[in-house]
Amino acid sequence: MELLDGKKVSNQIKEEIKAEVAKMRERGEKVPHLAAIIVGNDGASLTYVGSKVRSCERVGFESTLVQMPSTTSEQELLRKIKELNQDDNIDGFIVQLPLPEQIDTQKVIMAVDPDKDVDGFHPTNFGKMALDMSTFIPATPFGILELLERYKVDTKGKHTVVIGRSHIVGRPMSILMGRKGWPGNSTVTLTHSETKNITQIISQADIVISALGVPNFLKAEMVKDDAVVIDVGITRVPDDTKEKGYYITGDVDFENVSKKASFITPVPGGVGPMTIAMLLKNTLLARERHRSRN
């Protein structure tokens, strides 16, 4: 069994980006600038955005954090998005999800300029991805592709089972794993809460990508020997014996599944760090695109 070490690979990617940014500075070019909007004070979101800001500092990007109260109206948020769309100094920005209930998430995603949508959520970018055109790939699926590539995991002709059909991970992942090229060229089954015989389907998979958000859902008896297992789930499970009052776990019963898998991602330290690294990569891509246009 080989561990798909997202922490290690994300550090390599950050170092590569840092070297690229240093060259940009030497040439007297503008360095990439990533902005993040966060509405409210959801603990997990604040932690995640904080780590994005620190990552920007590490690679030499400029970063802007826009914090808005949880009482922010939809109109106020849309005005702020319009402001960032029009700010030439900002190459890419994200709106941290989830948003408070008074705000229509779909409307917010649609309001972001596709050229600055480094999360890859806008329908324009999603459509381009589905058509194999050059675009921003959502950071988590992009990170999974990068892990498969750097560990030279063979995907050609393999049966990939994706668990979960979210727009952020499951659905894009199913498209990307079936595309021509590598990683890709696999035969994909997309499963979800309404799938019948899900255990039987998973047991036939060469590659399992679980993005369900159900702690320890994937058990050893559900996967075949030598399967590649990618765990996208990350759940805080309350536990009074832990200092923080919880522990983090994924969708996969790691201890037992790892004994059967050929490759597996840990949680934490697998897909999570890759997401932030690929968000930085998308921002670098946005900067290069903007420069080539001007």
Coordinates of N, CA and C in Angstrom, one line a residue, residues 11-174:
N11 N 3.0 20.7 -0.7 CA 4.2 21.5 -0.4 C 5.1 21.6 -1.6
Q12 N 5.2 20.5 -2.4 CA 6.0 20.6 -3.6 C 5.4 21.6 -4.6
I13 N 4.1 21.6 -4.7 CA 3.4 22.5 -5.7 C 3.6 23.9 -5.2
K14 N 3.5 24.2 -3.9 CA 3.7 25.5 -3.4 C 5.1 26.0 -3.7
E15 N 6.1 25.1 -3.5 CA 7.5 25.5 -3.8 C 7.6 25.9 -5.3
E16 N 7.0 25.1 -6.2 CA 7.0 25.4 -7.6 C 6.4 26.7 -7.9
I17 N 5.3 27.0 -7.3 CA 4.6 28.3 -7.5 C 5.4 29.4 -7.0
K18 N 6.0 29.2 -5.8 CA 6.9 30.3 -5.2 C 8.0 30.6 -6.1
A19 N 8.6 29.6 -6.8 CA 9.7 29.9 -7.7 C 9.3 30.7 -8.9
E20 N 8.1 30.3 -9.4 CA 7.4 31.0 -10.5 C 7.2 32.5 -10.2
V21 N 6.7 32.7 -9.0 CA 6.4 34.1 -8.5 C 7.6 34.9 -8.4
A22 N 8.7 34.3 -7.9 CA 10.0 34.9 -7.7 C 10.5 35.4 -9.1
K23 N 10.3 34.6 -10.1 CA 10.7 35.0 -11.5 C 9.9 36.2 -12.0
M24 N 8.6 36.2 -11.6 CA 7.7 37.3 -12.0 C 8.2 38.6 -11.4
R25 N 8.6 38.5 -10.1 CA 9.1 39.7 -9.5 C 10.4 40.2 -10.1
E26 N 11.3 39.2 -10.4 CA 12.6 39.6 -11.1 C 12.3 40.3 -12.4
R27 N 11.3 39.9 -13.1 CA 11.0 40.5 -14.4 C 10.2 41.8 -14.2
G28 N 9.9 42.1 -13.0 CA 9.2 43.4 -12.7 C 7.7 43.3 -13.0
E29 N 7.2 42.0 -13.0 CA 5.8 41.8 -13.3 C 4.9 41.9 -12.1
K30 N 3.6 42.1 -12.2 CA 2.7 42.1 -11.1 C 2.5 40.6 -10.7
V31 N 2.6 40.4 -9.3 CA 2.4 39.0 -8.8 C 0.9 38.7 -8.7
P32 N 0.5 37.4 -8.7 CA -0.9 37.1 -8.5 C -1.5 37.6 -7.2
H33 N -2.8 38.0 -7.3 CA -3.5 38.5 -6.2 C -4.8 37.7 -6.0
L34 N -4.9 37.0 -4.9 CA -6.1 36.2 -4.6 C -7.0 36.9 -3.5
A35 N -8.2 37.0 -3.7 CA -9.1 37.6 -2.7 C -10.1 36.5 -2.3
A36 N -10.5 36.6 -1.0 CA -11.6 35.7 -0.5 C -12.6 36.5 0.2
I37 N -13.9 36.1 0.0 CA -15.0 36.8 0.7 C -15.5 35.7 1.6
I38 N -15.7 36.1 2.9 CA -16.3 35.1 3.9 C -17.5 35.9 4.6
V39 N -18.6 35.3 4.5 CA -19.8 35.9 5.1 C -20.2 35.1 6.4
G40 N -20.1 35.8 7.6 CA -20.5 35.1 8.8 C -19.2 34.6 9.5
N41 N -19.4 33.7 10.5 CA -18.3 33.2 11.3 C -18.3 31.7 11.5
D42 N -18.6 31.0 10.5 CA -18.6 29.5 10.6 C -17.1 29.1 10.8
G43 N -16.9 28.3 11.9 CA -15.6 27.9 12.4 C -14.7 27.3 11.3
A44 N -15.3 26.2 10.7 CA -14.6 25.5 9.6 C -14.2 26.4 8.5
S45 N -15.1 27.3 8.1 CA -14.8 28.2 7.0 C -13.7 29.2 7.3
L46 N -13.7 29.7 8.6 CA -12.7 30.7 9.0 C -11.3 30.0 9.0
T47 N -11.3 28.7 9.5 CA -10.0 28.0 9.5 C -9.5 27.8 8.1
Y48 N -10.4 27.4 7.2 CA -10.0 27.2 5.8 C -9.5 28.4 5.1
V49 N -10.3 29.5 5.3 CA -9.9 30.8 4.6 C -8.5 31.3 5.2
G50 N -8.4 31.1 6.5 CA -7.1 31.5 7.2 C -5.9 30.8 6.6
S51 N -6.1 29.5 6.3 CA -5.0 28.7 5.8 C -4.8 29.1 4.3
K52 N -5.8 29.6 3.6 CA -5.6 30.1 2.2 C -4.7 31.4 2.2
V53 N -5.0 32.2 3.2 CA -4.3 33.5 3.3 C -2.8 33.2 3.6
R54 N -2.6 32.3 4.6 CA -1.2 31.9 4.9 C -0.5 31.3 3.7
S55 N -1.2 30.5 3.0 CA -0.6 29.9 1.8 C -0.2 30.9 0.7
C56 N -1.0 32.0 0.6 CA -0.7 33.1 -0.3 C 0.6 33.7 0.1
E57 N 0.7 34.0 1.4 CA 2.0 34.6 1.9 C 3.2 33.8 1.6
R58 N 3.0 32.5 1.8 CA 4.1 31.5 1.6 C 4.7 31.5 0.2
V59 N 3.7 31.6 -0.8 CA 4.2 31.5 -2.2 C 4.5 32.9 -2.8
G60 N 4.2 34.0 -2.0 CA 4.5 35.3 -2.5 C 3.4 36.0 -3.2
F61 N 2.2 35.5 -3.1 CA 1.0 36.1 -3.7 C 0.6 37.3 -2.8
E62 N -0.1 38.2 -3.4 CA -0.9 39.2 -2.6 C -2.2 38.6 -2.3
S63 N -2.8 38.9 -1.1 CA -4.1 38.4 -0.8 C -4.9 39.4 -0.1
T64 N -6.2 39.3 -0.3 CA -7.2 40.2 0.4 C -8.3 39.3 1.0
L65 N -8.6 39.6 2.3 CA -9.7 38.9 2.9 C -10.8 39.9 3.2
V66 N -12.0 39.6 2.6 CA -13.1 40.4 2.9 C -14.1 39.7 3.8
Q67 N -14.2 40.2 5.0 CA -15.1 39.6 6.0 C -16.3 40.4 6.1
M68 N -17.5 39.7 6.0 CA -18.8 40.4 6.0 C -19.6 39.7 7.1
P69 N -20.4 40.4 7.8 CA -21.2 39.8 8.9 C -22.3 38.8 8.4
S70 N -22.7 37.9 9.3 CA -23.7 36.9 8.9 C -25.1 37.5 8.5
T71 N -25.3 38.8 8.9 CA -26.5 39.5 8.5 C -26.5 40.1 7.1
T72 N -25.3 40.0 6.4 CA -25.2 40.6 5.1 C -26.3 40.2 4.2
S73 N -26.9 41.2 3.5 CA -28.0 40.8 2.5 C -27.4 40.3 1.2
E74 N -28.2 39.7 0.4 CA -27.8 39.2 -0.9 C -27.3 40.4 -1.8
Q75 N -28.0 41.5 -1.7 CA -27.6 42.7 -2.5 C -26.2 43.2 -2.2
E76 N -26.0 43.2 -0.8 CA -24.7 43.7 -0.4 C -23.5 42.8 -0.9
L77 N -23.8 41.5 -0.8 CA -22.7 40.6 -1.2 C -22.5 40.7 -2.8
L78 N -23.6 40.8 -3.5 CA -23.5 40.9 -5.0 C -22.8 42.2 -5.4
R79 N -23.0 43.3 -4.6 CA -22.3 44.6 -4.8 C -20.8 44.4 -4.6
K80 N -20.4 43.6 -3.5 CA -19.0 43.4 -3.2 C -18.4 42.5 -4.4
I81 N -19.1 41.6 -4.9 CA -18.6 40.7 -5.9 C -18.4 41.5 -7.2
K82 N -19.3 42.4 -7.5 CA -19.2 43.3 -8.7 C -17.9 44.2 -8.5
E83 N -17.7 44.6 -7.3 CA -16.5 45.5 -7.0 C -15.2 44.7 -7.3
L84 N -15.1 43.4 -6.9 CA -14.0 42.6 -7.1 C -13.8 42.2 -8.6
N85 N -15.0 42.0 -9.3 CA -14.9 41.7 -10.7 C -14.3 42.8 -11.5
Q86 N -14.5 44.1 -11.0 CA -14.0 45.3 -11.8 C -12.6 45.7 -11.3
D87 N -12.1 45.1 -10.2 CA -10.8 45.5 -9.7 C -9.7 44.8 -10.5
D88 N -9.0 45.6 -11.3 CA -7.9 45.0 -12.1 C -6.8 44.4 -11.3
N89 N -6.7 44.9 -10.1 CA -5.6 44.4 -9.2 C -5.8 43.0 -8.8
I90 N -7.0 42.5 -8.8 CA -7.3 41.2 -8.3 C -7.5 40.2 -9.4
D91 N -6.7 39.1 -9.4 CA -6.7 38.1 -10.5 C -7.7 37.1 -10.3
G92 N -8.0 36.7 -9.1 CA -9.0 35.7 -8.8 C -9.5 35.8 -7.5
F93 N -10.8 35.4 -7.3 CA -11.3 35.4 -5.9 C -12.3 34.3 -5.7
I94 N -12.6 34.0 -4.5 CA -13.5 33.0 -4.1 C -14.5 33.5 -3.1
V95 N -15.7 33.0 -3.1 CA -16.7 33.3 -2.1 C -16.8 32.0 -1.3
Q96 N -16.4 32.0 0.0 CA -16.4 30.8 0.8 C -17.8 30.3 1.1
L97 N -18.1 29.1 0.8 CA -19.3 28.4 1.0 C -19.2 27.6 2.3
P98 N -20.3 27.3 3.1 CA -21.7 27.7 2.8 C -22.0 29.2 3.1
L99 N -23.0 29.7 2.5 CA -23.5 31.1 2.8 C -24.7 31.1 3.7
P100 N -24.9 32.2 4.4 CA -26.1 32.2 5.3 C -27.4 32.1 4.4
E101 N -28.5 31.6 5.1 CA -29.7 31.2 4.3 C -30.4 32.3 3.5
Q102 N -30.1 33.6 3.9 CA -30.8 34.7 3.2 C -30.2 34.9 1.8
I103 N -29.1 34.2 1.5 CA -28.4 34.5 0.3 C -28.5 33.3 -0.6
D104 N -28.9 33.5 -1.9 CA -29.0 32.5 -2.9 C -27.6 32.1 -3.5
T105 N -27.1 30.9 -3.1 CA -25.8 30.5 -3.5 C -25.6 30.5 -5.0
Q106 N -26.6 30.1 -5.7 CA -26.6 30.0 -7.2 C -26.4 31.4 -7.8
K107 N -27.1 32.3 -7.3 CA -27.0 33.7 -7.8 C -25.6 34.3 -7.6
V108 N -25.0 33.9 -6.4 CA -23.7 34.4 -6.1 C -22.6 33.8 -7.0
I109 N -22.8 32.5 -7.3 CA -21.8 31.8 -8.2 C -21.9 32.4 -9.6
M110 N -23.1 32.7 -10.0 CA -23.4 33.3 -11.3 C -22.8 34.7 -11.5
A111 N -22.7 35.4 -10.3 CA -22.3 36.8 -10.3 C -20.7 36.9 -10.5
V112 N -20.0 35.9 -10.2 CA -18.5 35.9 -10.2 C -18.1 35.9 -11.7
D113 N -17.2 36.8 -12.1 CA -16.6 36.9 -13.4 C -15.9 35.5 -13.7
P114 N -16.3 34.8 -14.7 CA -15.7 33.5 -15.0 C -14.2 33.6 -15.1
D115 N -13.6 34.7 -15.6 CA -12.2 34.9 -15.7 C -11.5 35.0 -14.3
K116 N -12.3 35.3 -13.3 CA -11.7 35.4 -11.9 C -12.2 34.3 -11.0
D117 N -12.9 33.3 -11.6 CA -13.6 32.3 -10.8 C -12.6 31.1 -10.6
V118 N -11.6 31.4 -9.7 CA -10.6 30.4 -9.5 C -11.1 29.1 -8.7
D119 N -12.3 29.2 -8.2 CA -12.9 28.0 -7.6 C -13.5 27.0 -8.7
G120 N -13.7 27.6 -10.0 CA -14.1 26.8 -11.1 C -15.6 26.4 -11.0
F121 N -16.4 27.2 -10.2 CA -17.8 26.8 -10.0 C -18.8 27.5 -11.0
H122 N -18.4 28.5 -11.7 CA -19.3 29.2 -12.6 C -19.6 28.2 -13.8
P123 N -20.9 28.3 -14.2 CA -21.3 27.4 -15.3 C -20.5 27.5 -16.6
T124 N -19.9 28.7 -16.8 CA -19.1 28.8 -18.0 C -17.8 27.9 -17.9
N125 N -17.2 28.0 -16.7 CA -16.0 27.1 -16.5 C -16.4 25.7 -16.4
F126 N -17.5 25.4 -15.7 CA -17.9 24.0 -15.6 C -18.2 23.4 -17.0
G127 N -18.8 24.2 -17.8 CA -19.1 23.7 -19.2 C -17.9 23.5 -20.0
K128 N -16.9 24.4 -19.9 CA -15.6 24.3 -20.6 C -14.9 23.0 -20.1
M129 N -15.0 22.8 -18.8 CA -14.3 21.5 -18.3 C -15.0 20.3 -18.9
A130 N -16.3 20.3 -19.0 CA -17.0 19.1 -19.5 C -16.7 18.9 -21.0
L131 N -16.3 20.0 -21.7 CA -16.0 19.9 -23.1 C -14.5 19.8 -23.4
D132 N -13.8 19.5 -22.3 CA -12.3 19.3 -22.4 C -11.6 20.6 -22.9
M133 N -12.2 21.8 -22.6 CA -11.5 23.0 -23.0 C -10.7 23.5 -21.9
S134 N -9.7 24.4 -22.2 CA -8.8 25.0 -21.1 C -9.7 25.9 -20.2
T135 N -9.6 25.6 -18.9 CA -10.4 26.4 -18.0 C -9.9 26.2 -16.5
F136 N -10.6 26.8 -15.6 CA -10.3 26.6 -14.2 C -11.1 25.3 -13.7
I137 N -10.3 24.3 -13.3 CA -11.0 23.1 -12.8 C -11.2 23.3 -11.3
P138 N -12.4 22.9 -10.8 CA -12.6 23.1 -9.3 C -11.4 22.5 -8.5
A139 N -11.0 23.2 -7.5 CA -9.7 22.9 -6.8 C -9.6 21.5 -6.2
T140 N -10.7 21.0 -5.7 CA -10.6 19.6 -5.1 C -10.4 18.6 -6.2
P141 N -11.3 18.5 -7.2 CA -11.0 17.6 -8.3 C -9.6 17.8 -9.0
F142 N -9.2 19.0 -9.1 CA -7.9 19.3 -9.7 C -6.8 18.7 -8.9
G143 N -7.0 18.8 -7.5 CA -6.0 18.3 -6.6 C -5.9 16.8 -6.7
I144 N -7.1 16.1 -6.9 CA -7.1 14.6 -7.0 C -6.4 14.2 -8.3
L145 N -6.7 14.9 -9.4 CA -6.0 14.6 -10.6 C -4.4 14.7 -10.5
E146 N -4.0 15.8 -9.8 CA -2.6 16.0 -9.6 C -2.0 14.9 -8.7
L147 N -2.7 14.5 -7.7 CA -2.2 13.3 -6.9 C -2.0 12.1 -7.7
L148 N -3.0 11.8 -8.5 CA -3.0 10.6 -9.4 C -1.8 10.7 -10.4
E149 N -1.6 11.9 -10.9 CA -0.5 12.1 -11.9 C 0.8 11.9 -11.2
R150 N 1.0 12.6 -10.1 CA 2.4 12.6 -9.5 C 2.7 11.2 -8.9
Y151 N 1.8 10.4 -8.5 CA 2.0 9.1 -8.0 C 1.9 8.0 -9.2
K152 N 1.8 8.6 -10.4 CA 1.7 7.7 -11.6 C 0.7 6.6 -11.5
V153 N -0.5 6.9 -11.0 CA -1.6 5.9 -10.8 C -2.2 5.7 -12.2
D154 N -2.2 4.4 -12.6 CA -2.8 4.1 -13.9 C -4.3 4.2 -13.9
T155 N -4.9 5.0 -14.8 CA -6.4 5.2 -14.8 C -7.0 4.7 -16.1
K156 N -6.2 4.4 -17.1 CA -6.7 4.0 -18.4 C -7.4 2.7 -18.4
G157 N -8.6 2.7 -18.8 CA -9.4 1.5 -18.9 C -9.9 1.0 -17.6
K158 N -9.6 1.7 -16.5 CA -10.0 1.3 -15.1 C -11.5 1.6 -14.9
H159 N -12.1 0.9 -13.9 CA -13.4 1.2 -13.5 C -13.4 2.2 -12.3
T160 N -13.8 3.4 -12.5 CA -13.8 4.4 -11.4 C -15.2 4.5 -10.9
V161 N -15.4 4.4 -9.6 CA -16.7 4.6 -8.9 C -16.6 5.9 -8.1
V162 N -17.4 6.9 -8.4 CA -17.4 8.1 -7.6 C -18.7 8.0 -6.7
I163 N -18.5 8.3 -5.4 CA -19.6 8.3 -4.5 C -19.9 9.7 -4.1
G164 N -21.1 10.1 -4.5 CA -21.5 11.5 -4.2 C -21.6 12.3 -5.5
R165 N -22.6 13.2 -5.6 CA -22.8 13.9 -6.9 C -22.8 15.4 -6.8
S166 N -22.1 15.9 -5.8 CA -22.1 17.4 -5.6 C -21.5 18.0 -6.8
H167 N -21.8 19.3 -6.9 CA -21.3 20.1 -8.1 C -19.8 20.4 -7.8
I168 N -19.4 20.4 -6.5 CA -18.0 20.8 -6.2 C -17.0 19.6 -6.4
V169 N -17.5 18.4 -6.1 CA -16.5 17.3 -6.2 C -17.1 16.1 -7.1
G170 N -18.1 15.5 -6.7 CA -18.6 14.3 -7.3 C -18.8 14.4 -8.8
R171 N -19.6 15.4 -9.2 CA -20.0 15.5 -10.6 C -18.8 15.9 -11.5
P172 N -18.0 16.9 -11.1 CA -16.8 17.2 -11.9 C -15.8 16.0 -12.0
M173 N -15.7 15.3 -10.8 CA -14.7 14.2 -10.8 C -15.1 13.1 -11.8
S174 N -16.5 12.9 -11.9 CA -17.0 11.8 -12.8 C -16.7 12.2 -14.3

